[in-house]
Tab-separated table of C-alpha atoms and ligand atoms in Angstrom:
chain	number	residue	atom	x	y	z
A	748	MET	CA	-13.106	-0.445	17.256
A	749	GLU	CA	-15.220	1.509	15.166
A	750	THR	CA	-15.914	-0.047	11.548
A	751	LEU	CA	-16.035	2.479	8.813
A	752	THR	CA	-19.343	2.302	7.264
A	753	GLN	CA	-19.192	4.742	4.297
A	754	ASP	CA	-18.815	3.254	0.785
A	755	ARG	CA	-15.819	5.755	0.069
A	756	PRO	CA	-13.639	6.203	3.174
A	757	LYS	CA	-11.316	9.283	3.075
A	758	LEU	CA	-7.909	8.490	1.893
A	759	GLY	CA	-4.509	10.035	2.878
A	760	VAL	CA	-1.444	8.964	0.927
A	761	LEU	CA	1.663	9.218	2.597
A	762	GLY	CA	4.051	9.917	-0.341
A	763	THR	CA	3.933	10.919	-4.042
A	764	GLY	CA	6.272	8.583	-5.351
A	765	THR	CA	5.402	5.638	-8.060
A	766	MET	CA	3.339	3.541	-5.793
A	767	GLY	CA	1.639	6.295	-3.854
A	768	SER	CA	0.576	8.169	-6.993
A	769	ALA	CA	-0.814	4.914	-8.618
A	770	LEU	CA	-2.995	3.943	-5.529
A	771	GLY	CA	-3.960	7.444	-4.671
A	772	SER	CA	-5.176	7.900	-8.287
A	773	LEU	CA	-6.736	4.479	-8.472
A	774	TRP	CA	-9.383	5.642	-5.751
A	775	ALA	CA	-9.418	9.260	-6.708
A	776	ARG	CA	-10.556	8.093	-10.106
A	777	ARG	CA	-13.438	6.413	-8.279
A	778	GLY	CA	-14.734	9.273	-6.601
A	779	TYR	CA	-12.804	8.631	-3.014
A	780	PRO	CA	-11.609	12.047	-1.271
A	781	VAL	CA	-7.942	11.804	-1.473
A	782	VAL	CA	-5.309	13.876	0.001
A	783	PHE	CA	-1.603	13.307	-1.240
A	784	GLY	CA	0.898	14.209	1.300
A	785	SER	CA	4.500	14.773	0.601
A	786	ARG	CA	7.706	16.264	1.644
A	787	SER	CA	6.861	18.701	-1.300
A	788	PRO	CA	3.220	19.940	-0.999
A	789	GLU	CA	3.641	21.233	-4.447
A	790	ARG	CA	4.189	17.966	-6.056
A	791	ALA	CA	1.474	16.428	-4.035
A	792	SER	CA	-0.783	19.418	-5.563
A	793	ALA	CA	0.306	18.507	-8.992
A	794	VAL	CA	-0.263	14.565	-8.457
A	795	ALA	CA	-3.800	15.379	-7.031
A	796	ALA	CA	-4.639	17.510	-10.074
A	797	SER	CA	-3.822	14.756	-12.347
A	798	ALA	CA	-5.801	12.108	-10.287
A	799	GLY	CA	-9.135	14.019	-10.334
A	800	PRO	CA	-11.385	16.341	-8.978
A	801	THR	CA	-11.740	14.741	-5.311
A	802	ALA	CA	-8.089	14.951	-4.790
A	803	SER	CA	-5.732	17.518	-3.255
A	804	GLY	CA	-2.261	17.948	-2.136
A	805	GLY	CA	-0.596	18.781	1.290
A	806	THR	CA	1.973	17.748	3.824
A	807	TYR	CA	2.116	14.267	5.147
A	808	ARG	CA	0.271	15.692	8.237
A	809	ASP	CA	-2.377	16.975	6.018
A	810	ALA	CA	-3.041	13.827	4.519
A	811	ALA	CA	-2.890	11.781	7.696
A	812	ALA	CA	-5.374	14.199	9.442
A	813	HIS	CA	-7.539	13.908	6.436
A	814	GLY	CA	-7.678	9.993	5.954
A	815	ASP	CA	-9.713	7.492	7.589
A	816	VAL	CA	-7.524	4.960	5.414
A	817	LEU	CA	-3.809	6.001	4.951
A	818	ILE	CA	-1.658	4.548	2.315
A	819	LEU	CA	2.048	4.168	3.338
A	820	PRO	CA	4.071	3.900	0.138
A	821	THR	CA	7.691	4.735	1.288
A	822	LEU	CA	11.087	3.627	0.570
A	823	TRP	CA	12.112	1.648	3.714
A	824	GLU	CA	14.874	4.085	4.545
A	825	HIS	CA	12.466	7.012	5.084
A	826	THR	CA	9.284	4.930	6.566
A	827	GLU	CA	9.876	5.774	10.319
A	828	GLU	CA	10.621	9.418	9.546
A	829	VAL	CA	7.312	9.784	7.358
A	830	ILE	CA	5.362	8.186	10.183
A	831	ARG	CA	6.862	10.412	12.587
A	832	GLN	CA	6.099	13.510	10.563
A	833	ALA	CA	2.309	12.267	9.811
A	834	GLY	CA	1.563	12.743	13.615
A	835	SER	CA	-0.835	10.508	15.408
A	836	LEU	CA	-2.197	7.643	13.308
A	837	GLU	CA	-4.404	6.445	16.418
A	838	GLY	CA	-7.362	4.203	14.953
A	839	LYS	CA	-6.456	4.738	11.403
A	840	VAL	CA	-6.640	2.110	8.963
A	841	LEU	CA	-2.773	2.060	7.719
A	842	LEU	CA	-2.601	0.331	4.188
A	843	ASP	CA	1.105	-0.664	3.885
A	844	CYS	CA	2.218	-1.201	0.684
A	845	SER	CA	5.966	-0.645	1.329
A	846	ASN	CA	8.684	-3.334	1.439
A	847	PRO	CA	11.999	-3.134	3.617
A	848	GLU	CA	13.926	-3.338	0.559
A	849	GLY	CA	17.812	-2.480	0.724
A	850	SER	CA	19.163	-0.169	-1.950
A	851	ASP	CA	19.817	-2.848	-4.530
A	852	GLY	CA	15.942	-3.068	-4.736
A	853	HIS	CA	15.524	-6.776	-3.857
A	854	THR	CA	17.531	-7.558	-0.598
A	855	LEU	CA	15.484	-7.101	2.223
A	856	MET	CA	16.610	-5.553	5.382
A	857	VAL	CA	14.288	-7.156	7.856
A	858	GLY	CA	12.851	-10.888	7.562
A	859	HIS	CA	12.267	-14.362	8.851
A	860	THR	CA	11.948	-13.415	12.406
A	861	ASP	CA	10.292	-9.805	11.862
A	862	SER	CA	9.055	-7.629	9.035
A	863	GLY	CA	8.456	-4.226	7.504
A	864	ALA	CA	4.819	-4.095	8.441
A	865	GLU	CA	5.546	-5.318	12.129
A	866	ASN	CA	8.226	-2.394	12.464
A	867	VAL	CA	5.255	0.006	10.802
A	868	ALA	CA	3.046	-1.133	13.401
A	869	ARG	CA	5.411	-0.571	16.332
A	870	TRP	CA	6.025	2.919	14.831
A	871	ALA	CA	2.460	3.914	14.118
A	872	ALA	CA	0.947	3.602	17.793
A	873	GLY	CA	-2.624	2.632	17.671
A	874	ALA	CA	-2.995	2.564	13.618
A	875	ARG	CA	-4.680	-0.505	12.170
A	876	VAL	CA	-2.007	-1.854	9.975
A	877	VAL	CA	-2.981	-4.008	6.803
A	878	LYS	CA	-0.030	-5.240	4.451
A	879	ALA	CA	-1.471	-5.062	0.971
A	880	PHE	CA	-0.467	-4.397	-2.790
A	881	ASN	CA	3.216	-4.643	-1.433
A	882	HIS	CA	3.579	-7.097	-4.438
A	883	VAL	CA	1.483	-5.367	-7.154
A	884	TYR	CA	3.192	-3.278	-9.710
A	885	ALA	CA	2.438	0.314	-10.098
A	886	GLU	CA	2.188	-0.472	-13.714
A	887	ILE	CA	-0.685	-3.158	-12.807
A	888	VAL	CA	-2.479	-0.471	-10.495
A	889	ASN	CA	-2.285	2.114	-13.372
A	890	THR	CA	-3.620	0.137	-15.869
A	891	ASP	CA	-5.894	-3.068	-15.377
A	892	PRO	CA	-5.611	-6.029	-13.030
A	893	VAL	CA	-7.465	-8.220	-15.377
A	894	PHE	CA	-5.408	-10.740	-17.502
A	895	GLY	CA	-7.694	-12.442	-19.950
A	896	ALA	CA	-10.369	-14.308	-17.829
A	897	GLU	CA	-8.216	-13.993	-14.403
A	898	SER	CA	-7.718	-10.681	-12.213
A	899	ALA	CA	-4.605	-10.043	-10.234
A	900	SER	CA	-4.562	-11.471	-6.677
A	901	VAL	CA	-3.547	-9.245	-4.031
A	902	LEU	CA	-2.528	-11.067	-0.669
A	903	TYR	CA	-3.151	-8.954	2.215
A	904	CYS	CA	-2.736	-9.575	6.056
A	905	GLY	CA	-3.170	-7.561	9.393
A	906	ASP	CA	-4.863	-8.146	12.985
A	907	ASP	CA	-7.902	-6.012	12.758
A	908	PRO	CA	-10.715	-7.759	11.008
A	909	ASP	CA	-12.674	-4.497	10.279
A	910	ALA	CA	-9.582	-2.586	8.839
A	911	LYS	CA	-8.806	-5.855	6.659
A	912	ALA	CA	-12.305	-5.716	5.396
A	913	ILE	CA	-12.223	-2.150	4.495
A	914	VAL	CA	-9.133	-2.814	2.407
A	915	ALA	CA	-10.644	-5.933	0.780
A	916	ARG	CA	-13.808	-3.936	-0.289
A	917	MET	CA	-11.509	-1.136	-1.915
A	918	GLY	CA	-9.467	-3.604	-3.784
A	919	MET	CA	-12.361	-5.712	-4.838
A	920	GLU	CA	-14.009	-2.608	-6.360
A	921	CYS	CA	-11.314	-1.851	-8.617
A	922	GLY	CA	-11.290	-5.403	-9.694
A	923	PHE	CA	-8.317	-7.162	-8.050
A	924	ASP	CA	-8.915	-10.879	-6.591
A	925	MET	CA	-8.540	-9.828	-2.394
A	926	ILE	CA	-7.070	-12.754	-0.555
A	927	ASP	CA	-7.243	-12.800	3.014
A	928	ALA	CA	-3.605	-14.115	3.959
A	929	GLY	CA	-4.128	-14.131	7.844
A	930	PRO	CA	-2.552	-12.066	10.644
A	931	LEU	CA	0.131	-9.141	10.353
A	932	VAL	CA	2.852	-11.711	11.163
A	933	ASN	CA	2.373	-13.032	7.834
A	934	ALA	CA	3.892	-9.911	6.257
A	935	ARG	CA	7.111	-11.994	6.932
A	936	LEU	CA	5.903	-14.052	3.835
A	937	LEU	CA	4.260	-11.329	1.757
A	938	GLU	CA	7.388	-9.220	1.708
A	939	PRO	CA	9.702	-11.753	0.153
A	940	ALA	CA	6.958	-12.598	-2.403
A	941	ALA	CA	7.694	-8.817	-3.326
A	942	ALA	CA	10.926	-9.395	-3.611
A	943	LEU	CA	10.323	-12.192	-6.099
A	944	MET	CA	8.581	-10.160	-8.304
A	945	VAL	CA	11.223	-7.640	-8.398
A	946	GLN	CA	13.486	-10.495	-9.612
A	947	LEU	CA	10.891	-11.710	-12.169
A	948	VAL	CA	10.495	-7.932	-13.543
A	949	ARG	CA	13.851	-6.844	-13.311
A	950	VAL	CA	16.220	-9.770	-13.467
A	951	MET	CA	14.310	-12.045	-15.562
A	952	GLY	CA	12.969	-9.215	-17.802
A	953	LEU	CA	9.100	-9.975	-17.271
A	954	GLY	CA	8.181	-6.199	-17.600
A	955	PRO	CA	6.242	-4.598	-14.664
A	956	GLY	CA	2.981	-4.181	-16.679
A	957	ASN	CA	2.807	-7.843	-17.736
A	958	VAL	CA	3.201	-9.907	-14.489
A	959	ALA	CA	1.033	-10.303	-11.368
A	960	LEU	CA	0.426	-13.139	-8.679
A	961	LYS	CA	-2.665	-15.255	-9.077
A	962	LEU	CA	-3.751	-17.566	-6.274
A	963	LEU	CA	-5.705	-20.574	-7.884
A	964	ARG	CA	-8.595	-22.293	-5.672
A	965	ARG	CA	-11.053	-24.769	-6.090
B	1638	NAP	N1	6.759	1.122	-7.464
B	1638	NAP	C1	6.254	-0.270	-7.487
B	1638	NAP	O1	5.673	-0.436	-8.509
B	1638	NAP	C2	5.744	-0.810	-6.261
B	1638	NAP	C3	5.092	-1.789	-6.121
B	1638	NAP	C4	4.590	-2.248	-4.590
B	1638	NAP	C5	5.118	-1.808	-3.604
B	1638	NAP	N2	5.954	-0.807	-3.894
B	1638	NAP	C6	6.789	-0.202	-2.551
B	1638	NAP	O2	6.488	1.125	-2.404
B	1638	NAP	C7	7.427	1.690	-1.780
B	1638	NAP	C8	7.718	2.827	-2.611
B	1638	NAP	O3	8.177	2.630	-3.847
B	1638	NAP	P1	8.120	3.766	-5.072
B	1638	NAP	O4	8.538	2.608	-6.407
B	1638	NAP	O5	6.963	4.206	-5.110
B	1638	NAP	O6	9.418	4.592	-4.876
B	1638	NAP	P2	9.655	6.069	-5.290
B	1638	NAP	O7	8.964	6.465	-6.521
B	1638	NAP	O8	11.157	6.234	-5.178
B	1638	NAP	O9	8.788	6.736	-4.067
B	1638	NAP	C9	9.445	7.083	-3.023
B	1638	NAP	C10	8.656	7.421	-1.843
B	1638	NAP	O10	9.374	7.566	-0.691
B	1638	NAP	C11	8.742	9.085	0.055
B	1638	NAP	N3	10.006	9.257	0.633
B	1638	NAP	C12	9.827	10.284	1.711
B	1638	NAP	N4	10.981	10.608	2.226
B	1638	NAP	C13	11.641	10.387	1.049
B	1638	NAP	C14	13.138	10.657	0.963
B	1638	NAP	N5	13.945	11.488	1.827
B	1638	NAP	N6	13.877	10.662	-0.081
B	1638	NAP	C15	13.246	9.822	-1.359
B	1638	NAP	N7	11.761	9.337	-0.839
B	1638	NAP	C16	11.130	9.876	0.130
B	1638	NAP	C17	8.321	9.629	-1.191
B	1638	NAP	O11	7.352	10.817	-0.794
B	1638	NAP	P3	7.411	12.241	-1.194
B	1638	NAP	O12	8.552	12.236	-2.273
B	1638	NAP	O13	6.102	12.560	-1.949
B	1638	NAP	O14	7.763	13.132	0.023
B	1638	NAP	C18	7.736	8.653	-2.176
B	1638	NAP	O15	6.380	8.455	-1.499
B	1638	NAP	C19	8.918	0.807	-1.809
B	1638	NAP	O16	8.733	0.376	-0.420
B	1638	NAP	C20	8.195	-0.218	-2.575
B	1638	NAP	O17	8.802	-1.527	-2.329
B	1638	NAP	C21	6.328	-0.176	-4.809
């Protein structure tokens, strides 16, 4: 499989919700060429206009055609349909930050013996899926991953080493502490971590801009 060698791969963002806007804008601010795709190309253009001069808007298919790296920031119930509308994702790095959440926002619809990311890999034939940023709140992406002397960890997993290296480099460039959490099957563990974060933020009241996971190492 070909490795992307350019410093700033072309990005396609498959949705303009809270997380899609946050992640796409994060890299657009660093000069990545970003196409935001949406059901509403007008909304995508508006998000792109505030993201910076290297960003533009279009349909899901436009974003998928543009990007070497695609970001999948969809609500679970729409994920398969968005992938279908995006067209062929063969060979694309697919950064899956979504979670298979139920409508209550914290019940996982898939788990233990399967994961959202593994479903995504089955739906997006030939894509190089990397689960990443699913447990990081958009408010952290929009502000600062640094907490005092530490930076927020992003645990990521996938089966394609080159794809994982690309995502890790993109995250490190933005100040995140990128942690390789193994093969894609470990998304079964990372998706419940996101559900835990939702509990901490929404139920325990810690606030989305104030908390992030940190893996301590020595
Ligand atoms: N918000 C966070 O802080 C955060 C953090 C980590 C992970 N996530 C994950 O990211 C995913 C999106 O969360 P979000 O908070 O960004 O949600 P959101 O603001 O409600 O965004 C919904 C996303 O789904 C897309 N979508 C496609 N078809 C849709 C339809 N028929 N109805 C509604 N939306 C549709 C939207 O794209 P268009 O409207 O542009 O077509 C948009 O990108 C979830 O899986 C969540 O677990 C969120």
